[in-house]
PDB file of C-alpha atoms in Angstrom:
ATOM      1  CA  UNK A   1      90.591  50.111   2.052  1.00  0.00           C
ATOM      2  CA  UNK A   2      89.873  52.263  -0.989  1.00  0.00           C
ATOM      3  CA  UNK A   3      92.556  54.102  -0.676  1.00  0.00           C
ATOM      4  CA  UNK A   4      94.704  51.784   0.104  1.00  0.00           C
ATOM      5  CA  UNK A   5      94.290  50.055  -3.453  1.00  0.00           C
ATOM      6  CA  UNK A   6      94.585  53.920  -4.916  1.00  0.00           C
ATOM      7  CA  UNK A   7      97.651  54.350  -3.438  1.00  0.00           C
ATOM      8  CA  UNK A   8      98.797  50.520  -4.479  1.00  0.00           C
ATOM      9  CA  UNK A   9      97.702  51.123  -8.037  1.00  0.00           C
ATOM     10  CA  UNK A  10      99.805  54.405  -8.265  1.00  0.00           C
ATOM     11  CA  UNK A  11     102.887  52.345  -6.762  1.00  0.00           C
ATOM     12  CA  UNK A  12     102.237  49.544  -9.512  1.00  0.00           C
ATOM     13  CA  UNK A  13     102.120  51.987 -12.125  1.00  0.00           C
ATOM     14  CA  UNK A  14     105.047  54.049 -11.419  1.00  0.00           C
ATOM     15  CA  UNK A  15     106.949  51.163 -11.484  1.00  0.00           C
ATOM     16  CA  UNK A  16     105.783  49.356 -14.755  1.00  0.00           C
ATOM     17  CA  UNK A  17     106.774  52.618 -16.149  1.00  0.00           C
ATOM     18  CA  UNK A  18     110.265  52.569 -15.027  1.00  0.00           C
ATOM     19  CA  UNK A  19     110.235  48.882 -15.438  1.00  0.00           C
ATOM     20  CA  UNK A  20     109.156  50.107 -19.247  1.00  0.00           C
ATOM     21  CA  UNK A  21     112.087  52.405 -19.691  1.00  0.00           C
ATOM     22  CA  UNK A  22     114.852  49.985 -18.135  1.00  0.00           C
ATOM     23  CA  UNK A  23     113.908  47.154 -20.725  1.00  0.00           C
ATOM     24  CA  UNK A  24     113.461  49.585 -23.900  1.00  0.00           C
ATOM     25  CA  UNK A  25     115.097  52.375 -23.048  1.00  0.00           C
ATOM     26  CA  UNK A  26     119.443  52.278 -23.604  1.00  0.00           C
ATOM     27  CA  UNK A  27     119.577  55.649 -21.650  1.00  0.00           C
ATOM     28  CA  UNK A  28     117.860  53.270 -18.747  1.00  0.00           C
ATOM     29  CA  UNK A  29     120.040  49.786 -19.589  1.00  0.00           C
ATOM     30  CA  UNK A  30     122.213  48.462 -16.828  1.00  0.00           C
ATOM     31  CA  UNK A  31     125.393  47.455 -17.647  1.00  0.00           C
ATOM     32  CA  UNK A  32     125.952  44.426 -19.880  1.00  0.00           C
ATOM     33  CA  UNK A  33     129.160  42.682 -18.156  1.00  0.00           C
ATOM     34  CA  UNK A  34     128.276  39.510 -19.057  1.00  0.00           C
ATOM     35  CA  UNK A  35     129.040  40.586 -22.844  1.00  0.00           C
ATOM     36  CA  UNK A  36     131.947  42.327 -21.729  1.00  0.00           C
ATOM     37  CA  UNK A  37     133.299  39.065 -20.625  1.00  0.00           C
ATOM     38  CA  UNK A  38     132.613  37.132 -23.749  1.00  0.00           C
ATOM     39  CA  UNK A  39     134.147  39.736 -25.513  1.00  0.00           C
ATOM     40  CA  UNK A  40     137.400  39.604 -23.284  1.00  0.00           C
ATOM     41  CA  UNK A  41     137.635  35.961 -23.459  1.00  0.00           C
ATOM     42  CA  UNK A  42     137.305  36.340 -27.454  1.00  0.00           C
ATOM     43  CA  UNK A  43     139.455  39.182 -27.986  1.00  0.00           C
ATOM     44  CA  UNK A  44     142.761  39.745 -24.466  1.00  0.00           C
ATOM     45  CA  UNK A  45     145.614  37.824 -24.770  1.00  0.00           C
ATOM     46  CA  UNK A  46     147.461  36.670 -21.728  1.00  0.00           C
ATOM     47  CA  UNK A  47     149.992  38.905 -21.714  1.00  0.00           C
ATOM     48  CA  UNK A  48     147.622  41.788 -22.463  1.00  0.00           C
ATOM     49  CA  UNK A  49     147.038  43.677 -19.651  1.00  0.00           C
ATOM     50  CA  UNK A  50     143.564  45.001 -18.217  1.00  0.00           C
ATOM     51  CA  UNK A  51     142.650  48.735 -16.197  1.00  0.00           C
ATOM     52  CA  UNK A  52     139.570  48.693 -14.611  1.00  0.00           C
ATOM     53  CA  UNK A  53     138.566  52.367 -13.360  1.00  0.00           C
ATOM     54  CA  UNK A  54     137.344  52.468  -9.933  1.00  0.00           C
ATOM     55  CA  UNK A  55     133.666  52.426 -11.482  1.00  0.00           C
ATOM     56  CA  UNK A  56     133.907  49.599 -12.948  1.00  0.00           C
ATOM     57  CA  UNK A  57     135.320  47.924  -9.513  1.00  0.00           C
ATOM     58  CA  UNK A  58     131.797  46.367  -8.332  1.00  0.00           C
ATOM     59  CA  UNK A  59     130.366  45.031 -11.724  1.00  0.00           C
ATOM     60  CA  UNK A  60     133.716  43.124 -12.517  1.00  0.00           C
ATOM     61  CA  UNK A  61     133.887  41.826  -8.515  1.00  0.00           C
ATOM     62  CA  UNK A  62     130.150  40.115  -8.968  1.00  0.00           C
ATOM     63  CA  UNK A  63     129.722  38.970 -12.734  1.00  0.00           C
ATOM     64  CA  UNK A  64     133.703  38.550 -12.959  1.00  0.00           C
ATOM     65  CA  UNK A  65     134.142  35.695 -10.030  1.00  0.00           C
ATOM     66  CA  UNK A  66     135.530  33.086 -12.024  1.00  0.00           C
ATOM     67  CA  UNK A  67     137.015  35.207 -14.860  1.00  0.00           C
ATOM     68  CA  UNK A  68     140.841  34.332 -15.612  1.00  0.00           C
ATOM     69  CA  UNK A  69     141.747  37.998 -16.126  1.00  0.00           C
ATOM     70  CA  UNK A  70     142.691  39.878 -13.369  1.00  0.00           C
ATOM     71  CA  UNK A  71     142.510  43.688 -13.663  1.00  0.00           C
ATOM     72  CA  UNK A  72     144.984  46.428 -12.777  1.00  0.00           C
ATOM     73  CA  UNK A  73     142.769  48.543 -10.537  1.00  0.00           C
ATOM     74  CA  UNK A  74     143.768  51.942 -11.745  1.00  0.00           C
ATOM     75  CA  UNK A  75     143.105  55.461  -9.456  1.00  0.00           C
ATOM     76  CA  UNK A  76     141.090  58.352 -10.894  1.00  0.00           C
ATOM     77  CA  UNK A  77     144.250  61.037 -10.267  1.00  0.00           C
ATOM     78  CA  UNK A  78     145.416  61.448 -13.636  1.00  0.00           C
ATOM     79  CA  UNK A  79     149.011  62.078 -12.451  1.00  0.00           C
ATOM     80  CA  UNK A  80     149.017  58.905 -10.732  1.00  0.00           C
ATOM     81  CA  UNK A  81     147.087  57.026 -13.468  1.00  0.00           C
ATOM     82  CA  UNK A  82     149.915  58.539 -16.036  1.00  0.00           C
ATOM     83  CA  UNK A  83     152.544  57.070 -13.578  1.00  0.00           C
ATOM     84  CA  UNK A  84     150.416  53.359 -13.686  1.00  0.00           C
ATOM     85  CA  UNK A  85     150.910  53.648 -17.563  1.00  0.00           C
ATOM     86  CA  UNK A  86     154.507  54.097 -17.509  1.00  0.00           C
ATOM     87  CA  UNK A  87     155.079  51.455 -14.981  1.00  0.00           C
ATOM     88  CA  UNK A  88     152.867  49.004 -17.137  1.00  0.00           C
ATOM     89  CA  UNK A  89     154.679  49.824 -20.368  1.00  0.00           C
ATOM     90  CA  UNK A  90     157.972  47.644 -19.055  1.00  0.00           C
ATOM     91  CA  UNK A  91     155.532  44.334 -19.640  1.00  0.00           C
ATOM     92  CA  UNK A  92     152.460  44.471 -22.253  1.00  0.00           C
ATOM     93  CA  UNK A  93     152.802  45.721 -25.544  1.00  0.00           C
ATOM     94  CA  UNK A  94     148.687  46.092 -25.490  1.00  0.00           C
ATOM     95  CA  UNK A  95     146.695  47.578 -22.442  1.00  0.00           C
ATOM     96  CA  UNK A  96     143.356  47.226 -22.193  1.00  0.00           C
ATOM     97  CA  UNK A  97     140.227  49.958 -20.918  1.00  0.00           C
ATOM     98  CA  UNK A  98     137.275  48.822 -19.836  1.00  0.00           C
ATOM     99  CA  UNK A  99     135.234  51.524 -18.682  1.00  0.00           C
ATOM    100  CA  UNK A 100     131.933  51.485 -17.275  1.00  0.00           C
ATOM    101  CA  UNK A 101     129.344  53.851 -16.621  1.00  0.00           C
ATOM    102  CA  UNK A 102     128.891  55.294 -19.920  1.00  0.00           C
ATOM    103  CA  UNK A 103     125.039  56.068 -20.009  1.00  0.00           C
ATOM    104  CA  UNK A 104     124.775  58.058 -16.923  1.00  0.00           C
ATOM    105  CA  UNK A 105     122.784  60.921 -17.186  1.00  0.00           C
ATOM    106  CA  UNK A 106     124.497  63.745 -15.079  1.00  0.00           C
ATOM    107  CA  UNK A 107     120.573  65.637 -14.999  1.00  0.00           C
ATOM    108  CA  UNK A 108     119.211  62.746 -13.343  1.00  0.00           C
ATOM    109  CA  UNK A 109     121.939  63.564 -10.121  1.00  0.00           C
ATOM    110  CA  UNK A 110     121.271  66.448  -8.364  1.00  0.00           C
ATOM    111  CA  UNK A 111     123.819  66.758  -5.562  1.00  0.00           C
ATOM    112  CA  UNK A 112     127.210  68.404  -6.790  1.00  0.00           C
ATOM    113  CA  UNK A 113     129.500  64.772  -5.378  1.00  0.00           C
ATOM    114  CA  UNK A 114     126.778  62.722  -7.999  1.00  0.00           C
ATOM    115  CA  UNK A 115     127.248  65.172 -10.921  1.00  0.00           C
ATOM    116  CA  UNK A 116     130.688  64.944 -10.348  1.00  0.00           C
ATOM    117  CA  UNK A 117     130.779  61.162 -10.857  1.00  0.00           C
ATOM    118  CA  UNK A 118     128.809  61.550 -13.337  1.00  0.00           C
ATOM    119  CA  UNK A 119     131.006  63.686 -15.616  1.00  0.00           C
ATOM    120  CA  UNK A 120     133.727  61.813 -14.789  1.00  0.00           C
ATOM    121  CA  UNK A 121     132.013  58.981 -16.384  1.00  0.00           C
ATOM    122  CA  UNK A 122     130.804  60.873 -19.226  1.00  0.00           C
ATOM    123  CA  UNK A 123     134.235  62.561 -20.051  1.00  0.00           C
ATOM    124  CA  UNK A 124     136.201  59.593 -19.226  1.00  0.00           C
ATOM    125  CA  UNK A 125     139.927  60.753 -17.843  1.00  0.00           C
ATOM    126  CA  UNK A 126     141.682  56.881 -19.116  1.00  0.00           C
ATOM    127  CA  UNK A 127     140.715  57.109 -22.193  1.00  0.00           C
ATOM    128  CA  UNK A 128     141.684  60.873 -22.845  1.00  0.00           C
ATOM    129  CA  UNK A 129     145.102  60.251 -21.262  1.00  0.00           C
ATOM    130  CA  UNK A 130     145.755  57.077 -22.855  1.00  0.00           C
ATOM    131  CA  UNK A 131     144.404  58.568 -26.411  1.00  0.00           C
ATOM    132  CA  UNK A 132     146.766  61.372 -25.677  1.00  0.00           C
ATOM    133  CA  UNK A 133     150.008  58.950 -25.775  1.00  0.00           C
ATOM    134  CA  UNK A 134     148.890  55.669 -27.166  1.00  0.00           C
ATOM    135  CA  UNK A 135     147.180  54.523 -30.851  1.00  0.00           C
ATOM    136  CA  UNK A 136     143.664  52.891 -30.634  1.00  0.00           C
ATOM    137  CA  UNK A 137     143.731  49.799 -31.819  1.00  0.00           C
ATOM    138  CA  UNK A 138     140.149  48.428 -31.193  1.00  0.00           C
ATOM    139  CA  UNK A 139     136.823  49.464 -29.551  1.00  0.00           C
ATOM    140  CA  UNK A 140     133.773  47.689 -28.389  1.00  0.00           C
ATOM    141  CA  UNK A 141     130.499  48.764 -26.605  1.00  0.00           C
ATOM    142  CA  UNK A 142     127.743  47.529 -24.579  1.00  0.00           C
ATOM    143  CA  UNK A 143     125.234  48.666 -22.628  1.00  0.00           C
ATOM    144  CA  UNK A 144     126.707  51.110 -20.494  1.00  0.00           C
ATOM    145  CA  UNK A 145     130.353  49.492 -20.992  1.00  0.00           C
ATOM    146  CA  UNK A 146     133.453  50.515 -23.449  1.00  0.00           C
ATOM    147  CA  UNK A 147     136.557  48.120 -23.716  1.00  0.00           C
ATOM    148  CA  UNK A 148     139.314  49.183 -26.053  1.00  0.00           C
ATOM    149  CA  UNK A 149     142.392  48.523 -26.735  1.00  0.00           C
ATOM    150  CA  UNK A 150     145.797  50.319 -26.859  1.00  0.00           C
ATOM    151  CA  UNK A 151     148.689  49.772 -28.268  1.00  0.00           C
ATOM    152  CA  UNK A 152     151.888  50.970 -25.792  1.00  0.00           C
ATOM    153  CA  UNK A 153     154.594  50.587 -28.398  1.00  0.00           C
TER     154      UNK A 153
END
C-alpha cells in the first residue's frame, strides 16, 4: 500500500506540472478556435473566401459546427495549392489563411514523420506561397492559430 500512494503521488505530480505549463505556458497553449471564430465573424465577408490547411481540418470540424463559413480545404502540395489559388482568383477579391499549429515545438517530436509535421507547421508553405504572389492585408493571432488576409487583385 505504501508504494502504491508513492507511485500515485509521483503520477499526481507529474501531471500538476504539465497541467502548470498548459495554463501558463503559450509554448504549452492549445489552440484558441473559439477566438478564431469571433474574429471571423467580426472581420470575413461573404464573398471572402476561407483555406483551411489540412491541420487545421479537426479544430474547425469540432468548435466550427454551426459556423456559417465554410472553408476551402486546401492540400499541402504546393503545386497543387498554387493551382487552388488560381482557380479561386475567378471569384473573391480577398482569400483568407487560417493556419493552425503554430506553437509546435519540432524538439518535443522525435520520429522523422512528427518533425516533419512539425516544420511544416513552423515554416508554413500557404502563407509563403501566397506572400510570394499576393499583398497582406491583415493578420491576427491566437494561441497556436494565424488568420490573415490576402488581397488577390
Amino acid at each position: 500500500p505504501f508504494s502504491l500512494l508513492i507511485i500515485l503521488g509521483i503520477i499526481v505530480i507529474m501531471s500538476l506540472l504539465t497541467l502548470q505549463r498548459m495554463y501558463n505556458n503559450p509554448a504549452y497553449y492549445r489552440e484558441d478556435w473559439r477566438a478564431t471564430f469571433e474574429q471571423i465573424a467580426e472581420v470575413v465577408q461573404d464573398d471572402d473566401a476561407l483555406l483551411l490547411p489540412f491541420l487545421g481540418q479537426l479544430g474547425w470540424w469540432y468548435y466550427g459546427e454551426n459556423h456559417p463559413y465554410v472553408p476551402l480545404a486546401v492540400d499541402f502540395n504546393e503545386a497543387i495549392f498554387a493551382n487552388q489559388i488560381d482557380n479561386i482568383q475567378i471569384e473573391p477579391d480577398t482569400v483568407w489563411l487560417i493556419s493552425s499549429a503554430t506553437i509546435v515545438n519540432p524538439h518535443g517530436f522525435p520520429q522523422e514523420r512528427n518533425a516533419y509535421i512539425a516544420n511544416a507547421a513552423q515554416n508554413d508553405p500557404f502563407a509563403t506561397q501566397l506572400g510570394r504572389h499576393y499583398d497582406l492585408q491583415a493578420e491576427y493571432y491566437f494561441p497556436g492559430i494565424r488568420l490573415a488576409q490576402y488581397d488577390l487583385r
